mmCIF file of C-alpha atoms in Angstrom:
data_model
loop_
_atom_site.group_PDB
_atom_site.id
_atom_site.type_symbol
_atom_site.label_atom_id
_atom_site.label_comp_id
_atom_site.label_asym_id
_atom_site.label_seq_id
_atom_site.Cartn_x
_atom_site.Cartn_y
_atom_site.Cartn_z
ATOM 1 C CA MET J 1 70.136 94.629 100.625
ATOM 2 C CA THR J 2 68.752 96.655 97.776
ATOM 3 C CA ASN J 3 67.478 99.350 100.143
ATOM 4 C CA GLN J 4 70.892 99.494 101.837
ATOM 5 C CA VAL J 5 72.677 99.966 98.529
ATOM 6 C CA GLU J 6 70.216 102.626 97.403
ATOM 7 C CA GLY J 7 70.672 104.417 100.723
ATOM 8 C CA LEU J 8 74.412 104.356 100.354
ATOM 9 C CA LEU J 9 74.347 105.724 96.776
ATOM 10 C CA THR J 10 71.994 108.545 97.813
ATOM 11 C CA ASN J 11 74.242 109.485 100.729
ATOM 12 C CA THR J 12 75.808 112.768 99.560
ATOM 13 C CA ASP J 13 78.593 112.657 102.115
ATOM 14 C CA PHE J 14 79.568 109.134 101.070
ATOM 15 C CA ARG J 15 79.563 110.170 97.379
ATOM 16 C CA ARG J 16 81.915 113.050 98.177
ATOM 17 C CA LEU J 17 84.198 110.759 100.128
ATOM 18 C CA TRP J 18 84.062 108.250 97.282
ATOM 19 C CA ILE J 19 84.952 110.886 94.637
ATOM 20 C CA GLY J 20 87.670 112.354 96.808
ATOM 21 C CA GLN J 21 89.179 108.939 97.478
ATOM 22 C CA THR J 22 88.990 108.023 93.773
ATOM 23 C CA ALA J 23 90.957 111.164 92.828
ATOM 24 C CA SER J 24 93.476 110.432 95.564
ATOM 25 C CA GLN J 25 93.872 106.799 94.433
ATOM 26 C CA PHE J 26 94.551 107.794 90.795
ATOM 27 C CA GLY J 27 97.362 110.078 91.941
ATOM 28 C CA THR J 28 98.689 107.495 94.358
ATOM 29 C CA GLN J 29 98.890 104.841 91.631
ATOM 30 C CA VAL J 30 100.743 107.191 89.302
ATOM 31 C CA ALA J 31 103.245 107.916 92.084
ATOM 32 C CA LEU J 32 103.500 104.231 93.098
ATOM 33 C CA LEU J 33 105.246 103.518 89.837
ATOM 34 C CA GLY J 34 106.356 107.057 89.130
ATOM 35 C CA MET J 35 108.665 107.563 92.145
ATOM 36 C CA PRO J 36 110.615 104.313 91.549
ATOM 37 C CA LEU J 37 110.824 105.200 87.836
ATOM 38 C CA VAL J 38 112.297 108.580 88.742
ATOM 39 C CA ALA J 39 114.926 106.797 90.835
ATOM 40 C CA ALA J 40 115.677 103.932 88.464
ATOM 41 C CA LEU J 41 115.467 105.603 85.054
ATOM 42 C CA TYR J 42 116.013 109.299 85.690
ATOM 43 C CA LEU J 43 118.617 109.104 88.467
ATOM 44 C CA GLY J 44 120.088 105.622 87.824
ATOM 45 C CA ALA J 45 119.595 104.372 91.419
ATOM 46 C CA SER J 46 121.294 101.223 92.751
ATOM 47 C CA PRO J 47 119.362 98.362 94.442
ATOM 48 C CA MET J 48 120.345 99.739 97.857
ATOM 49 C CA GLN J 49 119.167 103.249 96.920
ATOM 50 C CA MET J 50 115.857 101.787 95.786
ATOM 51 C CA GLY J 51 115.576 100.064 99.166
ATOM 52 C CA LEU J 52 116.333 103.328 100.989
ATOM 53 C CA LEU J 53 113.630 105.105 98.970
ATOM 54 C CA GLY J 54 111.072 102.579 100.170
ATOM 55 C CA PHE J 55 112.421 102.896 103.704
ATOM 56 C CA ALA J 56 111.995 106.671 103.603
ATOM 57 C CA GLU J 57 108.414 106.304 102.421
ATOM 58 C CA TYR J 58 107.301 103.860 105.108
ATOM 59 C CA ALA J 59 109.439 104.808 108.119
ATOM 60 C CA PRO J 60 106.853 107.352 109.280
ATOM 61 C CA PHE J 61 104.465 104.484 110.085
ATOM 62 C CA ILE J 62 106.903 103.379 112.790
ATOM 63 C CA ILE J 63 107.802 106.840 114.057
ATOM 64 C CA PHE J 64 104.380 108.530 114.004
ATOM 65 C CA GLY J 65 101.880 105.641 113.747
ATOM 66 C CA LEU J 66 100.749 105.382 117.380
ATOM 67 C CA LEU J 67 100.775 109.175 117.871
ATOM 68 C CA ALA J 68 98.536 109.596 114.823
ATOM 69 C CA GLY J 69 96.004 107.220 116.343
ATOM 70 C CA VAL J 70 95.780 109.236 119.578
ATOM 71 C CA TRP J 71 95.499 112.528 117.681
ATOM 72 C CA ILE J 72 92.779 111.187 115.382
ATOM 73 C CA ASP J 73 90.690 109.873 118.312
ATOM 74 C CA ARG J 74 90.837 113.316 119.964
ATOM 75 C CA PHE J 75 89.777 115.450 117.007
ATOM 76 C CA PRO J 76 87.347 115.345 114.074
ATOM 77 C CA ARG J 77 88.795 113.276 111.209
ATOM 78 C CA ARG J 78 87.580 115.203 108.194
ATOM 79 C CA PRO J 79 89.903 118.237 108.680
ATOM 80 C CA ILE J 80 92.833 115.830 109.133
ATOM 81 C CA LEU J 81 92.001 114.142 105.807
ATOM 82 C CA VAL J 82 91.783 117.494 104.019
ATOM 83 C CA ALA J 83 95.066 118.809 105.484
ATOM 84 C CA ALA J 84 96.937 115.587 104.768
ATOM 85 C CA ASN J 85 95.953 115.586 101.100
ATOM 86 C CA PHE J 86 96.671 119.315 100.711
ATOM 87 C CA PHE J 87 100.167 118.924 102.075
ATOM 88 C CA ARG J 88 100.795 115.765 100.019
ATOM 89 C CA GLY J 89 99.855 117.649 96.859
ATOM 90 C CA THR J 90 102.095 120.546 97.763
ATOM 91 C CA LEU J 91 105.123 118.454 98.726
ATOM 92 C CA LEU J 92 105.053 116.389 95.550
ATOM 93 C CA LEU J 93 105.482 119.559 93.495
ATOM 94 C CA VAL J 94 109.083 119.592 94.746
ATOM 95 C CA VAL J 95 109.969 116.662 92.427
ATOM 96 C CA PRO J 96 109.158 118.308 89.073
ATOM 97 C CA LEU J 97 110.399 121.702 90.263
ATOM 98 C CA THR J 98 113.801 120.377 91.289
ATOM 99 C CA ALA J 99 114.029 118.373 88.040
ATOM 100 C CA LEU J 100 113.278 121.533 86.078
ATOM 101 C CA THR J 101 115.988 123.465 87.892
ATOM 102 C CA GLY J 102 118.569 120.617 87.826
ATOM 103 C CA PHE J 103 118.621 120.005 91.591
ATOM 104 C CA LEU J 104 116.744 116.704 91.690
ATOM 105 C CA ASN J 105 118.764 113.877 93.288
ATOM 106 C CA MET J 106 118.172 110.875 95.532
ATOM 107 C CA THR J 107 118.403 112.980 98.679
ATOM 108 C CA VAL J 108 115.516 115.129 97.478
ATOM 109 C CA LEU J 109 113.506 111.966 96.692
ATOM 110 C CA TYR J 110 114.229 110.566 100.169
ATOM 111 C CA LEU J 111 113.054 113.775 101.883
ATOM 112 C CA VAL J 112 109.912 114.103 99.774
ATOM 113 C CA ALA J 113 109.026 110.441 100.287
ATOM 114 C CA PHE J 114 109.542 110.735 104.048
ATOM 115 C CA ILE J 115 107.478 113.894 104.563
ATOM 116 C CA VAL J 116 104.721 112.672 102.224
ATOM 117 C CA GLY J 117 104.806 109.426 104.220
ATOM 118 C CA ILE J 118 104.035 111.382 107.425
ATOM 119 C CA CYS J 119 100.952 112.877 105.754
ATOM 120 C CA THR J 120 99.969 109.406 104.541
ATOM 121 C CA VAL J 121 100.117 108.039 108.084
ATOM 122 C CA PHE J 122 97.566 110.552 109.314
ATOM 123 C CA PHE J 123 95.378 110.252 106.192
ATOM 124 C CA ASP J 124 95.239 106.464 106.222
ATOM 125 C CA VAL J 125 94.455 106.148 109.935
ATOM 126 C CA ALA J 126 91.834 108.912 109.775
ATOM 127 C CA TYR J 127 90.298 107.602 106.565
ATOM 128 C CA THR J 128 89.711 104.093 107.858
ATOM 129 C CA SER J 129 88.268 105.514 111.065
ATOM 130 C CA PHE J 130 86.063 108.059 109.227
ATOM 131 C CA LEU J 131 83.801 105.793 107.160
ATOM 132 C CA PRO J 132 81.737 104.472 110.124
ATOM 133 C CA SER J 133 80.860 108.117 110.871
ATOM 134 C CA ILE J 134 78.938 108.582 107.606
ATOM 135 C CA VAL J 135 77.490 105.113 106.869
ATOM 136 C CA SER J 136 75.631 102.516 108.992
ATOM 137 C CA LYS J 137 77.262 99.291 110.154
ATOM 138 C CA GLU J 138 75.070 97.327 107.784
ATOM 139 C CA GLN J 139 76.542 99.368 104.888
ATOM 140 C CA LEU J 140 80.197 99.053 105.878
ATOM 141 C CA VAL J 141 81.071 96.088 103.643
ATOM 142 C CA ASP J 142 79.293 97.696 100.696
ATOM 143 C CA GLY J 143 80.957 101.030 101.404
ATOM 144 C CA ASN J 144 84.406 99.460 101.710
ATOM 145 C CA SER J 145 83.740 97.459 98.544
ATOM 146 C CA LYS J 146 82.866 100.592 96.588
ATOM 147 C CA LEU J 147 85.959 102.366 97.842
ATOM 148 C CA GLU J 148 88.084 99.340 96.929
ATOM 149 C CA THR J 149 86.463 99.311 93.487
ATOM 150 C CA SER J 150 87.677 102.892 92.990
ATOM 151 C CA LYS J 151 91.091 101.817 94.141
ATOM 152 C CA SER J 152 91.116 98.958 91.666
ATOM 153 C CA THR J 153 90.016 101.216 88.814
ATOM 154 C CA ALA J 154 92.851 103.582 89.647
ATOM 155 C CA GLN J 155 95.262 100.681 89.740
ATOM 156 C CA ILE J 156 94.159 99.556 86.301
ATOM 157 C CA ALA J 157 94.594 102.988 84.705
ATOM 158 C CA GLY J 158 97.151 104.647 87.027
ATOM 159 C CA PRO J 159 100.298 102.608 86.278
ATOM 160 C CA GLY J 160 99.621 102.631 82.539
ATOM 161 C CA LEU J 161 99.164 106.397 82.764
ATOM 162 C CA SER J 162 102.373 106.665 84.776
ATOM 163 C CA GLY J 163 104.343 104.629 82.229
ATOM 164 C CA GLY J 164 102.874 106.616 79.342
ATOM 165 C CA LEU J 165 103.627 109.944 80.993
ATOM 166 C CA GLU J 166 107.193 108.785 81.682
ATOM 167 C CA GLN J 167 107.612 108.059 77.969
ATOM 168 C CA PHE J 168 106.355 111.505 76.907
ATOM 169 C CA ILE J 169 107.356 113.957 79.639
ATOM 170 C CA THR J 170 109.758 111.879 81.829
ATOM 171 C CA ALA J 171 109.001 110.461 85.268
ATOM 172 C CA PRO J 172 109.610 113.606 87.430
ATOM 173 C CA PHE J 173 106.943 115.561 85.571
ATOM 174 C CA ALA J 174 104.470 112.689 85.698
ATOM 175 C CA ILE J 175 104.341 113.411 89.451
ATOM 176 C CA LEU J 176 102.422 116.619 88.607
ATOM 177 C CA PHE J 177 99.338 114.434 87.965
ATOM 178 C CA THR J 178 99.642 112.986 91.478
ATOM 179 C CA SER J 179 99.926 116.428 93.016
ATOM 180 C CA LEU J 180 96.806 117.673 91.239
ATOM 181 C CA SER J 181 94.799 114.577 92.258
ATOM 182 C CA PHE J 182 95.480 115.215 95.955
ATOM 183 C CA PHE J 183 94.238 118.785 95.649
ATOM 184 C CA VAL J 184 91.019 117.558 93.985
ATOM 185 C CA SER J 185 90.569 114.949 96.735
ATOM 186 C CA ALA J 186 91.038 117.583 99.465
ATOM 187 C CA VAL J 187 88.363 119.782 97.922
ATOM 188 C CA TYR J 188 85.739 116.998 97.767
ATOM 189 C CA ILE J 189 86.407 115.683 101.267
ATOM 190 C CA ALA J 190 86.230 119.244 102.604
ATOM 191 C CA ARG J 191 82.634 119.425 101.288
ATOM 192 C CA ILE J 192 81.441 116.563 103.500
ATOM 193 C CA ARG J 193 78.829 118.126 105.811
ATOM 194 C CA LYS J 194 77.998 115.541 108.458
ATOM 195 C CA LEU J 195 79.414 116.512 111.853
ATOM 196 C CA GLU J 196 81.382 113.870 113.649
ATOM 197 C CA THR J 197 80.895 113.029 117.280
ATOM 198 C CA VAL J 198 84.286 112.785 118.972
ATOM 199 C CA VAL J 199 84.005 110.433 121.938
ATOM 200 C CA THR J 200 86.865 110.975 124.367
ATOM 201 C CA ASP J 201 87.671 110.441 128.029
ATOM 202 C CA ALA J 202 88.916 113.727 129.563
ATOM 203 C CA LYS J 203 91.117 111.910 132.107
ATOM 204 C CA LYS J 204 92.761 109.643 129.586
ATOM 205 C CA GLN J 205 93.195 112.510 127.200
ATOM 206 C CA LYS J 206 95.795 113.991 129.545
ATOM 207 C CA ASN J 207 98.004 110.881 129.207
ATOM 208 C CA ILE J 208 99.032 110.233 125.641
ATOM 209 C CA TRP J 209 101.002 107.070 126.624
ATOM 210 C CA LEU J 210 97.929 105.597 128.316
ATOM 211 C CA GLU J 211 95.922 106.171 125.125
ATOM 212 C CA MET J 212 98.595 104.518 122.984
ATOM 213 C CA LYS J 213 98.696 101.589 125.386
ATOM 214 C CA GLU J 214 94.928 101.168 125.218
ATOM 215 C CA GLY J 215 95.086 100.825 121.432
ATOM 216 C CA LEU J 216 97.885 98.277 121.617
ATOM 217 C CA HIS J 217 96.091 96.330 124.365
ATOM 218 C CA THR J 218 92.867 96.177 122.346
ATOM 219 C CA VAL J 219 94.629 94.700 119.305
ATOM 220 C CA TYR J 220 96.714 92.252 121.274
ATOM 221 C CA THR J 221 93.921 90.867 123.454
ATOM 222 C CA LYS J 222 91.393 90.271 120.651
ATOM 223 C CA PRO J 223 92.412 87.062 118.788
ATOM 224 C CA LEU J 224 90.836 88.184 115.477
ATOM 225 C CA LEU J 225 92.576 91.561 115.475
ATOM 226 C CA TRP J 226 95.900 90.068 116.517
ATOM 227 C CA GLY J 227 95.610 87.360 113.862
ATOM 228 C CA VAL J 228 95.172 89.990 111.148
ATOM 229 C CA VAL J 229 98.094 92.018 112.439
ATOM 230 C CA ARG J 230 100.318 88.951 112.588
ATOM 231 C CA CYS J 231 99.562 87.992 109.004
ATOM 232 C CA SER J 232 99.736 91.551 107.648
ATOM 233 C CA THR J 233 103.143 92.193 109.261
ATOM 234 C CA VAL J 234 104.786 89.160 107.625
ATOM 235 C CA PHE J 235 102.933 89.839 104.349
ATOM 236 C CA ASN J 236 103.958 93.526 104.167
ATOM 237 C CA LEU J 237 107.551 92.735 105.079
ATOM 238 C CA SER J 238 107.751 90.131 102.314
ATOM 239 C CA TRP J 239 105.970 92.208 99.742
ATOM 240 C CA ASN J 240 108.289 95.159 100.235
ATOM 241 C CA VAL J 241 111.316 92.892 99.950
ATOM 242 C CA MET J 242 109.955 92.253 96.422
ATOM 243 C CA PHE J 243 108.592 95.697 95.597
ATOM 244 C CA SER J 244 111.816 97.513 96.522
ATOM 245 C CA VAL J 245 113.638 95.841 93.632
ATOM 246 C CA TYR J 246 110.699 94.967 91.347
ATOM 247 C CA VAL J 247 110.958 97.976 89.019
ATOM 248 C CA LEU J 248 114.786 97.634 88.845
ATOM 249 C CA TYR J 249 114.458 93.877 88.093
ATOM 250 C CA ALA J 250 111.853 94.429 85.387
ATOM 251 C CA SER J 251 113.629 97.359 83.704
ATOM 252 C CA GLN J 252 117.221 96.178 83.932
ATOM 253 C CA GLU J 253 117.217 92.401 83.954
ATOM 254 C CA LEU J 254 114.043 91.667 82.006
ATOM 255 C CA LYS J 255 114.454 94.751 79.732
ATOM 256 C CA ILE J 256 110.784 95.719 80.047
ATOM 257 C CA SER J 257 109.939 99.244 78.913
ATOM 258 C CA ALA J 258 108.160 101.758 81.166
ATOM 259 C CA SER J 259 104.996 101.584 79.051
ATOM 260 C CA ILE J 260 104.795 97.750 79.238
ATOM 261 C CA LEU J 261 105.601 97.901 82.945
ATOM 262 C CA GLY J 262 102.696 100.239 83.360
ATOM 263 C CA ILE J 263 100.394 97.691 81.699
ATOM 264 C CA ILE J 264 101.756 94.941 83.984
ATOM 265 C CA TYR J 265 101.038 97.093 87.034
ATOM 266 C CA GLY J 266 97.600 97.784 85.623
ATOM 267 C CA MET J 267 96.788 94.101 86.049
ATOM 268 C CA LEU J 268 97.148 94.684 89.765
ATOM 269 C CA GLY J 269 94.138 96.974 89.461
ATOM 270 C CA VAL J 270 92.183 94.418 87.431
ATOM 271 C CA GLY J 271 92.752 91.978 90.275
ATOM 272 C CA TYR J 272 91.622 94.592 92.808
ATOM 273 C CA LEU J 273 88.465 95.106 90.737
ATOM 274 C CA PHE J 274 87.653 91.405 90.736
ATOM 275 C CA GLY J 275 88.466 91.150 94.420
ATOM 276 C CA SER J 276 86.340 94.098 95.408
ATOM 277 C CA LEU J 277 83.372 92.670 93.491
ATOM 278 C CA LEU J 278 83.795 89.191 94.952
ATOM 279 C CA ALA J 279 84.491 90.031 98.594
ATOM 280 C CA GLN J 280 80.904 90.403 99.751
ATOM 281 C CA ARG J 281 79.784 87.307 97.848
ATOM 282 C CA ALA J 282 82.636 85.281 99.273
ATOM 283 C CA VAL J 283 81.707 86.309 102.836
ATOM 284 C CA ARG J 284 78.095 85.215 102.263
ATOM 285 C CA ARG J 285 79.097 81.954 100.617
ATOM 286 C CA PHE J 286 82.020 80.823 102.758
ATOM 287 C CA GLY J 287 81.920 82.935 105.914
ATOM 288 C CA VAL J 288 84.106 85.702 107.244
ATOM 289 C CA GLY J 289 87.030 83.560 108.431
ATOM 290 C CA PRO J 290 87.500 81.331 105.363
ATOM 291 C CA THR J 291 87.227 84.392 103.105
ATOM 292 C CA ILE J 292 90.052 86.104 104.992
ATOM 293 C CA VAL J 293 92.259 83.001 104.888
ATOM 294 C CA GLY J 294 91.480 82.271 101.232
ATOM 295 C CA SER J 295 92.124 85.849 100.125
ATOM 296 C CA ALA J 296 95.506 85.899 101.826
ATOM 297 C CA ALA J 297 96.446 82.646 100.067
ATOM 298 C CA ILE J 298 95.366 84.001 96.670
ATOM 299 C CA ALA J 299 97.458 87.148 97.168
ATOM 300 C CA ALA J 300 100.481 85.166 98.323
ATOM 301 C CA SER J 301 100.326 82.885 95.301
ATOM 302 C CA GLY J 302 100.904 85.837 92.995
ATOM 303 C CA GLY J 303 104.266 86.598 94.571
ATOM 304 C CA LEU J 304 106.331 83.825 92.951
ATOM 305 C CA PHE J 305 105.446 84.659 89.332
ATOM 306 C CA ALA J 306 108.031 87.473 89.086
ATOM 307 C CA PRO J 307 111.174 85.459 89.991
ATOM 308 C CA LEU J 308 109.898 82.500 87.894
ATOM 309 C CA ALA J 309 109.323 84.617 84.785
ATOM 310 C CA VAL J 310 111.426 83.208 81.919
ATOM 311 C CA GLY J 311 111.186 82.797 78.181
ATOM 312 C CA SER J 312 110.226 85.253 75.478
ATOM 313 C CA GLU J 313 109.285 88.874 76.135
ATOM 314 C CA ILE J 314 105.590 88.000 75.751
ATOM 315 C CA SER J 315 105.718 85.023 78.110
ATOM 316 C CA ILE J 316 107.583 87.023 80.723
ATOM 317 C CA ALA J 317 105.075 89.864 80.497
ATOM 318 C CA LEU J 318 102.166 87.400 80.777
ATOM 319 C CA MET J 319 103.613 85.743 83.874
ATOM 320 C CA LEU J 320 104.179 89.086 85.538
ATOM 321 C CA MET J 321 100.636 90.140 84.649
ATOM 322 C CA LEU J 322 99.168 86.919 86.087
ATOM 323 C CA GLY J 323 101.092 87.397 89.309
ATOM 324 C CA GLN J 324 99.863 91.004 89.650
ATOM 325 C CA LEU J 325 96.291 89.881 88.893
ATOM 326 C CA LEU J 326 96.251 87.233 91.664
ATOM 327 C CA PHE J 327 98.009 89.527 94.075
ATOM 328 C CA GLY J 328 95.565 92.375 93.540
ATOM 329 C CA MET J 329 92.469 90.129 93.760
ATOM 330 C CA GLY J 330 93.602 88.556 97.048
ATOM 331 C CA VAL J 331 94.690 91.849 98.628
ATOM 332 C CA ALA J 332 91.362 93.551 97.780
ATOM 333 C CA MET J 333 89.296 90.736 99.312
ATOM 334 C CA PHE J 334 91.584 90.640 102.378
ATOM 335 C CA SER J 335 91.462 94.415 102.843
ATOM 336 C CA ILE J 336 87.659 94.675 102.531
ATOM 337 C CA SER J 337 87.113 91.767 104.924
ATOM 338 C CA THR J 338 89.622 92.768 107.592
ATOM 339 C CA ILE J 339 88.806 96.479 107.544
ATOM 340 C CA SER J 340 85.079 95.716 107.881
ATOM 341 C CA LEU J 341 85.959 93.351 110.748
ATOM 342 C CA ARG J 342 87.805 96.126 112.628
ATOM 343 C CA GLN J 343 85.074 98.650 111.990
ATOM 344 C CA VAL J 344 82.346 96.473 113.542
ATOM 345 C CA ILE J 345 84.072 95.007 116.563
ATOM 346 C CA VAL J 346 86.041 98.080 117.703
ATOM 347 C CA PRO J 347 84.216 100.918 119.520
ATOM 348 C CA ASP J 348 84.243 104.255 117.674
ATOM 349 C CA ALA J 349 86.192 105.930 120.470
ATOM 350 C CA LEU J 350 89.033 103.439 119.805
ATOM 351 C CA GLN J 351 88.921 103.346 115.999
ATOM 352 C CA GLY J 352 91.810 105.753 115.484
ATOM 353 C CA ARG J 353 94.147 104.096 117.990
ATOM 354 C CA VAL J 354 93.312 100.561 116.796
ATOM 355 C CA ASN J 355 93.789 101.508 113.135
ATOM 356 C CA ALA J 356 97.018 103.315 114.063
ATOM 357 C CA THR J 357 98.223 100.238 115.968
ATOM 358 C CA PHE J 358 97.585 98.169 112.847
ATOM 359 C CA ARG J 359 99.588 100.617 110.747
ATOM 360 C CA PHE J 360 102.330 100.877 113.358
ATOM 361 C CA ILE J 361 102.888 97.126 113.533
ATOM 362 C CA SER J 362 101.988 95.802 110.094
ATOM 363 C CA TRP J 363 103.036 98.808 108.024
ATOM 364 C CA GLY J 364 106.025 99.279 110.298
ATOM 365 C CA SER J 365 107.492 96.168 108.659
ATOM 366 C CA LEU J 366 107.472 97.903 105.234
ATOM 367 C CA PRO J 367 110.650 100.006 105.706
ATOM 368 C CA LEU J 368 112.448 96.928 107.047
ATOM 369 C CA GLY J 369 111.323 94.968 104.014
ATOM 370 C CA SER J 370 112.616 97.740 101.733
ATOM 371 C CA LEU J 371 116.046 97.644 103.351
ATOM 372 C CA MET J 372 116.135 93.836 103.241
ATOM 373 C CA GLY J 373 115.158 93.864 99.575
ATOM 374 C CA GLY J 374 117.831 96.405 98.754
ATOM 375 C CA MET J 375 120.530 94.476 100.608
ATOM 376 C CA LEU J 376 119.497 91.080 99.198
ATOM 377 C CA GLY J 377 119.223 92.499 95.728
ATOM 378 C CA GLY J 378 122.672 94.060 95.946
ATOM 379 C CA ALA J 379 124.389 91.079 97.562
ATOM 380 C CA MET J 380 122.576 88.051 96.143
ATOM 381 C CA GLY J 381 120.907 89.379 93.004
ATOM 382 C CA LEU J 382 117.491 90.832 92.243
ATOM 383 C CA ARG J 383 115.890 87.459 91.414
ATOM 384 C CA PHE J 384 117.047 86.000 94.768
ATOM 385 C CA ALA J 385 115.424 88.927 96.608
ATOM 386 C CA LEU J 386 112.167 88.280 94.743
ATOM 387 C CA PHE J 387 112.257 84.560 95.626
ATOM 388 C CA ALA J 388 112.812 85.384 99.306
ATOM 389 C CA GLY J 389 109.902 87.779 99.329
ATOM 390 C CA GLY J 390 107.609 85.312 97.526
ATOM 391 C CA ILE J 391 108.274 82.601 100.098
ATOM 392 C CA GLY J 392 107.568 85.051 102.897
ATOM 393 C CA LEU J 393 104.185 85.829 101.334
ATOM 394 C CA LEU J 394 103.211 82.153 101.413
ATOM 395 C CA ALA J 395 104.301 81.932 105.044
ATOM 396 C CA SER J 396 102.113 84.879 106.001
ATOM 397 C CA ALA J 397 98.974 83.185 104.778
ATOM 398 C CA CYS J 398 99.728 80.146 106.958
ATOM 399 C CA THR J 399 99.607 82.321 110.128
ATOM 400 C CA LEU J 400 95.867 82.839 109.645
ATOM 401 C CA PHE J 401 94.679 79.238 110.058
ATOM 402 C CA THR J 402 93.978 79.926 113.743
ATOM 403 C CA PRO J 403 91.508 81.418 114.615
ATOM 404 C CA PHE J 404 89.951 82.401 111.297
ATOM 405 C CA LEU J 405 89.030 78.993 109.785
ATOM 406 C CA GLN J 406 86.622 78.567 112.715
ATOM 407 C CA LEU J 407 84.913 81.954 112.140
ATOM 408 C CA ARG J 408 81.946 80.816 110.040
ATOM 409 C CA VAL J 409 79.522 83.714 110.514
ATOM 410 C CA LYS J 410 78.381 85.006 107.128
ATOM 411 C CA SER J 411 77.632 88.619 108.059
ATOM 412 C CA PHE J 412 79.721 91.337 109.679
ATOM 413 C CA HIS J 413 76.538 92.654 111.215
ATOM 414 C CA GLU J 414 76.376 89.482 113.308
ATOM 415 C CA LEU J 415 79.813 90.368 114.734
ATOM 416 C CA SER J 416 78.708 93.920 115.519
ATOM 417 C CA LEU J 417 75.982 92.558 117.774
ATOM 418 C CA GLU J 418 78.519 90.827 120.009
ATOM 419 C CA GLN J 419 80.404 92.757 122.664
ATOM 420 C CA ASP J 420 83.231 90.244 122.721
ATOM 421 C CA VAL J 421 84.110 87.959 119.795
ATOM 422 C CA SER J 422 85.640 84.665 120.951
ATOM 423 C CA ILE J 423 86.619 81.658 118.905
ATOM 424 C CA LYS J 424 86.843 78.153 120.383
ATOM 425 C CA SER J 425 90.185 76.589 119.717
#
């Protein structure tokens, strides 16, 4: 294992991907809190408008998800990553520029969120499919863990930075940091030198619908892949029911300041850090399947802390922080485990379409969750919407019991040696 780690750290292309992704993650985390703060504090958005903002951000995963997978399997992925980050950085400049000129409104936010979301679809599908091109299969878990560690570090510092920037220069201008980070990321990823081998079938390449169908069929017919999609779809739906009104609930009902909210969101990153460090150990100790089930349960348990937060300002903040900690830790372990699973059991020629199918189905539930959260928050109250989302998170973990509890192998490399992974019921 030591030789594998040393090899990964001396891999120049991986280091450039790692630096580029770290820069991208810092900007993403500032925007994650920054955009809702722009809507809630700068523009005075209603619960329904907050839901529509989330819908605009994630709707591209439904509209363009499967198409992105076909496109990414046909062409080298590095140029797609560079272009997506360049356009994201450019588009986000619209927010501070329109705020400076007095034209910023919710319509502008919806449009920016939607177009940036299109770029994110292509970046996320290409990024997940790109890692196996520059590291060996034995290094995938370690590589994914390092990338998740960067994500967790960004989640620790990013929200606090976002809240602090909002206090000093207001939320619209905090988005400048996000824009700059995407440009830095694009530069580093552009410097990756290893040439990719694009494996395509010339006959299938003429029929885009056939290629989309092949990605859907692969996910649906493999029990492990379908189990992850099933859980992730319910999980993402429930989480966005909560997230769409979370900032509004914390700032208006709980009277939490932007700076304290940034610290609370930072605990999500602390959880990600713990989860990314524990994922590989958990797989070795408990096996692939139990780790995936257990991590989903840990993440789901963090969901109910927000609606149950009562008492003094300190006790409320501590409960919210604990919920974010558990959520982040579980999601990091789940992401590392399930992404590594996909990367080792799916052929490289299908990586883009399979990853796009995952995004299309599981991330496609995010805009629906945003709308549901906005409607529930407006009609039944923000706390009710948070309770509904929290219960949905717990339900999502229960969908994993079959077939994952029976998957006891303690190495993803073992799975890569099998042409077909089957689990006895």
